[in-house]
XYZ file of C-alpha atoms in Angstrom:
338
model
C 157.461 -34.134 -30.945
C 155.025 -31.482 -29.705
C 154.140 -30.870 -26.105
C 151.141 -33.021 -25.117
C 148.249 -31.189 -23.484
C 147.679 -31.643 -19.754
C 144.631 -33.677 -18.771
C 141.412 -31.686 -18.608
C 139.411 -31.351 -15.391
C 136.808 -33.755 -16.733
C 139.492 -36.348 -17.504
C 140.863 -35.971 -13.988
C 137.464 -36.796 -12.517
C 136.828 -39.831 -14.709
C 139.653 -42.227 -13.861
C 143.014 -42.403 -12.141
C 146.070 -41.886 -14.300
C 147.675 -45.122 -15.400
C 151.427 -45.047 -14.751
C 154.108 -47.386 -16.070
C 157.340 -47.208 -14.074
C 160.750 -47.918 -15.640
C 163.868 -48.299 -13.464
C 166.501 -50.654 -12.076
C 168.597 -49.841 -8.936
C 167.774 -49.219 -5.277
C 167.203 -45.484 -5.748
C 164.512 -46.236 -8.330
C 163.042 -48.998 -6.165
C 162.486 -46.532 -3.311
C 160.681 -44.164 -5.669
C 158.533 -47.037 -6.966
C 157.629 -48.101 -3.419
C 156.558 -44.545 -2.561
C 154.544 -44.424 -5.776
C 152.798 -47.692 -4.952
C 152.022 -46.529 -1.398
C 150.439 -43.299 -2.684
C 148.418 -44.836 -5.517
C 144.645 -44.736 -5.356
C 141.981 -42.468 -6.820
C 144.420 -40.115 -8.554
C 146.740 -42.677 -10.132
C 147.644 -46.357 -10.216
C 150.832 -48.177 -11.156
C 149.671 -50.247 -14.120
C 152.982 -51.955 -14.812
C 156.741 -51.940 -14.334
C 159.658 -52.232 -16.754
C 163.120 -53.168 -15.482
C 166.310 -54.904 -16.541
C 166.403 -58.713 -16.915
C 167.303 -60.810 -13.891
C 171.057 -61.154 -13.305
C 173.257 -63.767 -11.585
C 174.203 -62.418 -8.164
C 176.258 -63.352 -5.127
C 178.386 -66.465 -4.746
C 175.888 -68.994 -6.047
C 175.228 -66.867 -9.152
C 171.527 -67.394 -8.629
C 169.389 -65.370 -11.024
C 167.816 -62.527 -9.078
C 165.687 -59.545 -10.099
C 166.845 -55.939 -9.997
C 165.868 -53.900 -6.958
C 162.952 -52.470 -8.949
C 161.972 -55.953 -10.119
C 161.961 -57.181 -6.531
C 159.795 -54.246 -5.395
C 157.338 -54.935 -8.230
C 157.177 -58.617 -7.272
C 156.402 -57.745 -3.644
C 153.564 -55.515 -4.806
C 152.244 -58.086 -7.291
C 152.647 -55.722 -10.254
C 152.914 -57.003 -13.830
C 156.535 -56.559 -14.905
C 158.395 -56.546 -18.212
C 162.107 -57.380 -18.302
C 163.141 -56.860 -21.922
C 166.629 -57.631 -23.193
C 166.015 -55.077 -25.943
C 163.618 -52.138 -25.988
C 163.802 -51.308 -29.692
C 161.605 -54.202 -30.787
C 157.971 -54.354 -31.944
C 157.320 -57.030 -29.332
C 158.360 -54.841 -26.409
C 156.440 -51.861 -27.755
C 153.288 -53.971 -28.044
C 153.678 -55.212 -24.457
C 154.302 -51.686 -23.198
C 151.219 -50.319 -24.957
C 149.126 -53.110 -23.449
C 149.429 -51.290 -20.107
C 147.649 -48.291 -21.718
C 149.901 -45.793 -19.873
C 148.882 -42.186 -19.403
C 152.330 -41.443 -17.953
C 155.577 -43.365 -18.232
C 157.872 -42.575 -15.302
C 161.597 -43.326 -15.731
C 164.107 -43.409 -12.857
C 167.669 -44.669 -13.384
C 166.667 -47.122 -16.116
C 170.029 -46.721 -17.824
C 168.955 -46.698 -21.460
C 168.072 -43.955 -23.926
C 164.455 -44.532 -24.893
C 163.513 -44.292 -28.580
C 160.609 -42.107 -29.678
C 158.159 -45.028 -30.207
C 158.584 -45.923 -26.519
C 158.258 -42.287 -25.419
C 155.119 -41.888 -27.519
C 153.480 -44.925 -25.884
C 152.418 -42.638 -23.010
C 149.148 -40.814 -23.711
C 150.281 -37.683 -21.890
C 154.060 -37.767 -21.491
C 157.120 -39.793 -20.550
C 158.901 -38.166 -17.620
C 162.161 -38.824 -15.805
C 163.279 -38.459 -12.186
C 166.896 -37.317 -12.584
C 169.209 -37.073 -9.574
C 170.700 -33.638 -10.272
C 169.707 -30.045 -10.865
C 169.651 -30.114 -14.654
C 171.215 -29.020 -16.897
C 174.121 -29.659 -14.493
C 175.334 -33.280 -14.332
C 173.504 -34.935 -17.176
C 174.425 -38.546 -17.792
C 174.958 -41.762 -15.889
C 176.579 -40.577 -12.634
C 175.001 -37.303 -11.459
C 175.290 -38.141 -7.746
C 178.980 -38.983 -7.919
C 179.450 -36.022 -10.269
C 178.057 -33.508 -7.775
C 180.413 -34.713 -5.034
C 183.447 -34.898 -7.310
C 182.793 -31.351 -8.517
C 182.592 -30.002 -4.970
C 179.039 -28.702 -5.498
C 177.367 -27.068 -2.521
C 173.904 -28.318 -3.463
C 172.262 -31.109 -5.389
C 168.676 -32.133 -5.957
C 166.274 -33.776 -8.344
C 164.712 -32.741 -11.620
C 161.442 -34.038 -12.997
C 161.775 -33.605 -16.732
C 160.035 -34.587 -19.934
C 162.047 -37.291 -21.700
C 163.148 -36.728 -25.270
C 165.374 -38.894 -27.455
C 168.495 -37.056 -26.283
C 170.193 -37.728 -22.975
C 168.679 -35.700 -20.118
C 167.966 -32.748 -22.419
C 164.184 -32.482 -22.155
C 162.230 -29.586 -20.647
C 162.143 -29.246 -16.865
C 158.787 -29.802 -15.162
C 159.831 -29.438 -11.536
C 163.030 -29.177 -9.461
C 163.811 -29.550 -5.781
C 167.235 -28.764 -4.235
C 169.049 -29.753 -1.029
C 172.414 -28.614 0.399
C 175.339 -31.025 0.323
C 176.973 -31.783 3.664
C 180.749 -31.463 3.940
C 180.981 -35.222 4.584
C 178.403 -36.244 1.949
C 179.039 -39.673 0.449
C 177.536 -41.275 -2.603
C 175.545 -43.665 -0.428
C 174.109 -40.965 1.850
C 173.224 -38.695 -1.062
C 171.477 -41.495 -2.949
C 169.239 -42.104 0.050
C 168.390 -38.400 0.337
C 167.710 -37.987 -3.376
C 165.604 -41.148 -3.557
C 163.270 -39.672 -0.939
C 163.373 -36.208 -2.492
C 162.772 -37.669 -5.947
C 159.736 -39.608 -4.765
C 158.205 -36.503 -3.201
C 158.939 -34.392 -6.295
C 157.403 -37.042 -8.540
C 154.199 -37.090 -6.502
C 154.063 -33.285 -6.780
C 154.450 -33.514 -10.546
C 151.712 -36.145 -10.828
C 149.390 -33.888 -8.827
C 150.145 -31.080 -11.294
C 149.299 -33.361 -14.190
C 146.003 -34.191 -12.483
C 145.274 -30.533 -11.886
C 146.243 -29.471 -15.398
C 148.892 -27.083 -14.038
C 152.061 -28.797 -15.257
C 154.424 -26.478 -17.144
C 157.630 -27.022 -19.111
C 160.807 -24.922 -19.003
C 163.509 -25.543 -21.640
C 166.995 -26.263 -20.314
C 169.792 -23.759 -20.866
C 172.177 -25.749 -23.066
C 175.045 -23.370 -22.302
C 175.023 -24.584 -18.677
C 174.967 -28.310 -19.434
C 177.643 -30.564 -17.934
C 177.999 -34.324 -18.354
C 179.014 -37.284 -16.208
C 180.419 -40.586 -17.459
C 179.504 -44.004 -16.040
C 181.518 -44.863 -12.941
C 183.980 -47.698 -13.521
C 186.276 -49.453 -11.073
C 189.319 -48.364 -13.074
C 188.502 -44.720 -12.304
C 188.696 -45.333 -8.554
C 192.503 -45.649 -8.477
C 193.954 -42.587 -6.737
C 196.416 -40.383 -8.570
C 198.400 -38.861 -5.708
C 199.742 -36.093 -7.946
C 196.432 -34.227 -7.901
C 195.178 -31.876 -5.184
C 194.305 -33.372 -1.784
C 190.809 -31.855 -1.914
C 190.081 -33.646 -5.188
C 191.194 -36.953 -3.704
C 189.065 -36.399 -0.576
C 186.012 -35.769 -2.770
C 186.852 -38.905 -4.732
C 186.857 -40.939 -1.505
C 183.345 -39.715 -0.670
C 181.997 -39.974 -4.215
C 183.033 -43.625 -4.530
C 181.634 -44.752 -1.155
C 180.164 -47.431 -1.143
C 181.189 -48.340 -4.740
C 183.675 -48.708 -6.344
C 185.652 -47.313 -3.351
C 188.733 -45.128 -3.852
C 191.863 -47.270 -3.832
C 195.625 -47.278 -3.969
C 198.391 -49.825 -3.374
C 200.701 -50.380 -0.417
C 203.757 -52.561 -1.086
C 201.991 -54.031 -4.100
C 198.766 -54.832 -2.202
C 195.446 -53.113 -2.861
C 194.294 -50.718 -0.161
C 190.769 -49.273 -0.057
C 190.397 -45.743 1.311
C 187.057 -45.267 3.082
C 187.569 -41.956 4.895
C 190.048 -39.132 4.523
C 190.418 -35.434 5.343
C 192.408 -32.617 3.797
C 195.078 -31.383 6.211
C 194.394 -27.872 7.426
C 197.884 -26.629 6.669
C 199.874 -27.114 3.497
C 202.251 -30.019 3.907
C 204.861 -27.997 2.030
C 204.896 -25.314 4.738
C 205.643 -27.545 7.717
C 207.750 -30.707 7.329
C 206.891 -33.871 9.287
C 208.929 -37.051 9.830
C 209.882 -36.957 6.156
C 210.389 -33.528 4.609
C 207.162 -32.487 2.922
C 209.155 -29.947 0.928
C 210.798 -32.724 -1.089
C 208.384 -35.648 -0.664
C 206.963 -37.064 -3.884
C 203.175 -37.403 -4.217
C 201.983 -40.559 -2.462
C 204.687 -40.390 0.196
C 203.632 -41.002 3.800
C 204.969 -37.943 5.634
C 203.394 -38.513 9.048
C 201.907 -41.305 11.163
C 200.746 -39.623 14.391
C 197.962 -39.168 15.189
C 196.838 -39.907 11.604
C 198.551 -41.228 8.514
C 199.428 -38.184 6.381
C 200.085 -38.556 2.657
C 201.676 -35.930 0.442
C 199.576 -35.068 -2.619
C 200.331 -32.936 -5.630
C 199.088 -29.965 -3.634
C 198.550 -30.109 0.129
C 198.396 -33.308 2.151
C 195.675 -35.798 2.972
C 195.007 -37.525 6.286
C 193.916 -41.132 5.814
C 191.359 -41.982 8.485
C 189.893 -45.376 7.585
C 191.226 -48.036 5.208
C 190.676 -51.683 4.344
C 193.098 -54.322 3.095
C 191.871 -57.276 0.999
C 189.993 -59.788 3.123
C 190.269 -57.609 6.228
C 187.850 -55.385 8.101
C 187.830 -51.601 7.831
C 190.127 -49.993 10.382
C 191.915 -46.775 11.348
C 194.594 -46.030 8.783
C 197.250 -45.226 11.389
C 196.628 -48.567 13.144
C 196.837 -50.436 9.844
C 200.184 -48.829 8.965
C 201.594 -49.386 12.446
C 200.598 -53.041 12.229
C 202.508 -53.303 8.968
C 205.448 -51.435 10.504
C 205.282 -48.808 7.796
C 207.558 -45.830 8.418
C 207.400 -42.281 7.163
C 208.898 -42.096 3.692
C 207.061 -45.140 2.352
C 205.016 -44.479 -0.785
C 201.489 -45.406 -1.770
C 200.586 -46.240 -5.313
C 204.139 -47.012 -6.408
């Protein structure tokens, strides 16, 4: 597929660009809301595409996705296809007469007929600095990798995952205590601003495309609850990043005396636990062993030790890890995850 030409100056004066927005979760909903708020003479949101309604909460009442709910509040026509590779969906999509299709966390690879439904281009708001962290979990991936910065990429969508040319990028530093939840909020706002910049460049005919360097590409897999179980044999720093990357979902977890235990906050101990023994000798303690309880609960890892700061038992509130262990009368030498 060749690169579509930018709109001419005369086209820009004639009518606002018609945008169709495709997305599902809260991050995408924030971007859609910013897009709606900024619409006017330069562009309008002609329609929205999101996932079908799903049963939610205890009553399993059918409820729309976050993007679907935002579209409903704005009174926008919305498509919720079960399948996107059908003539029926393509006909409905084309009925919006989109100049641009904007994708944000839609969660499906779009086939070329859908991409070609946009007169100018189909673009994506991706929550990483491509080509780093392609795939389904770029926010978690950046934290797990210990990256010092993250950001958003506005890219042209092609029928290959996150591999299209870059139109615009914006970066932000990652805080030492960055969690998945905090970073999603930051990147939702940054992504909305970057998208509006890109739309302005389309209107002005100044949009440009830069191919990605395939040699620098990395990939992230979808986050599953099974991946949140802590392996205490790995380095303490990796486990601490895991705790932050999986907050607020699926939450890093272990077991204590056969009971699940969620780990909400943790910190790598400044000194190596193998250099200075605590109540139980850290020189011989197996990974997962509690080697200290005051002032924090200290757990031996494969390399170094980790201080558990905040935990949660099933059906209980979040609380200080040391208080939880004292309440259970856990002594040094007990093991987590065994």
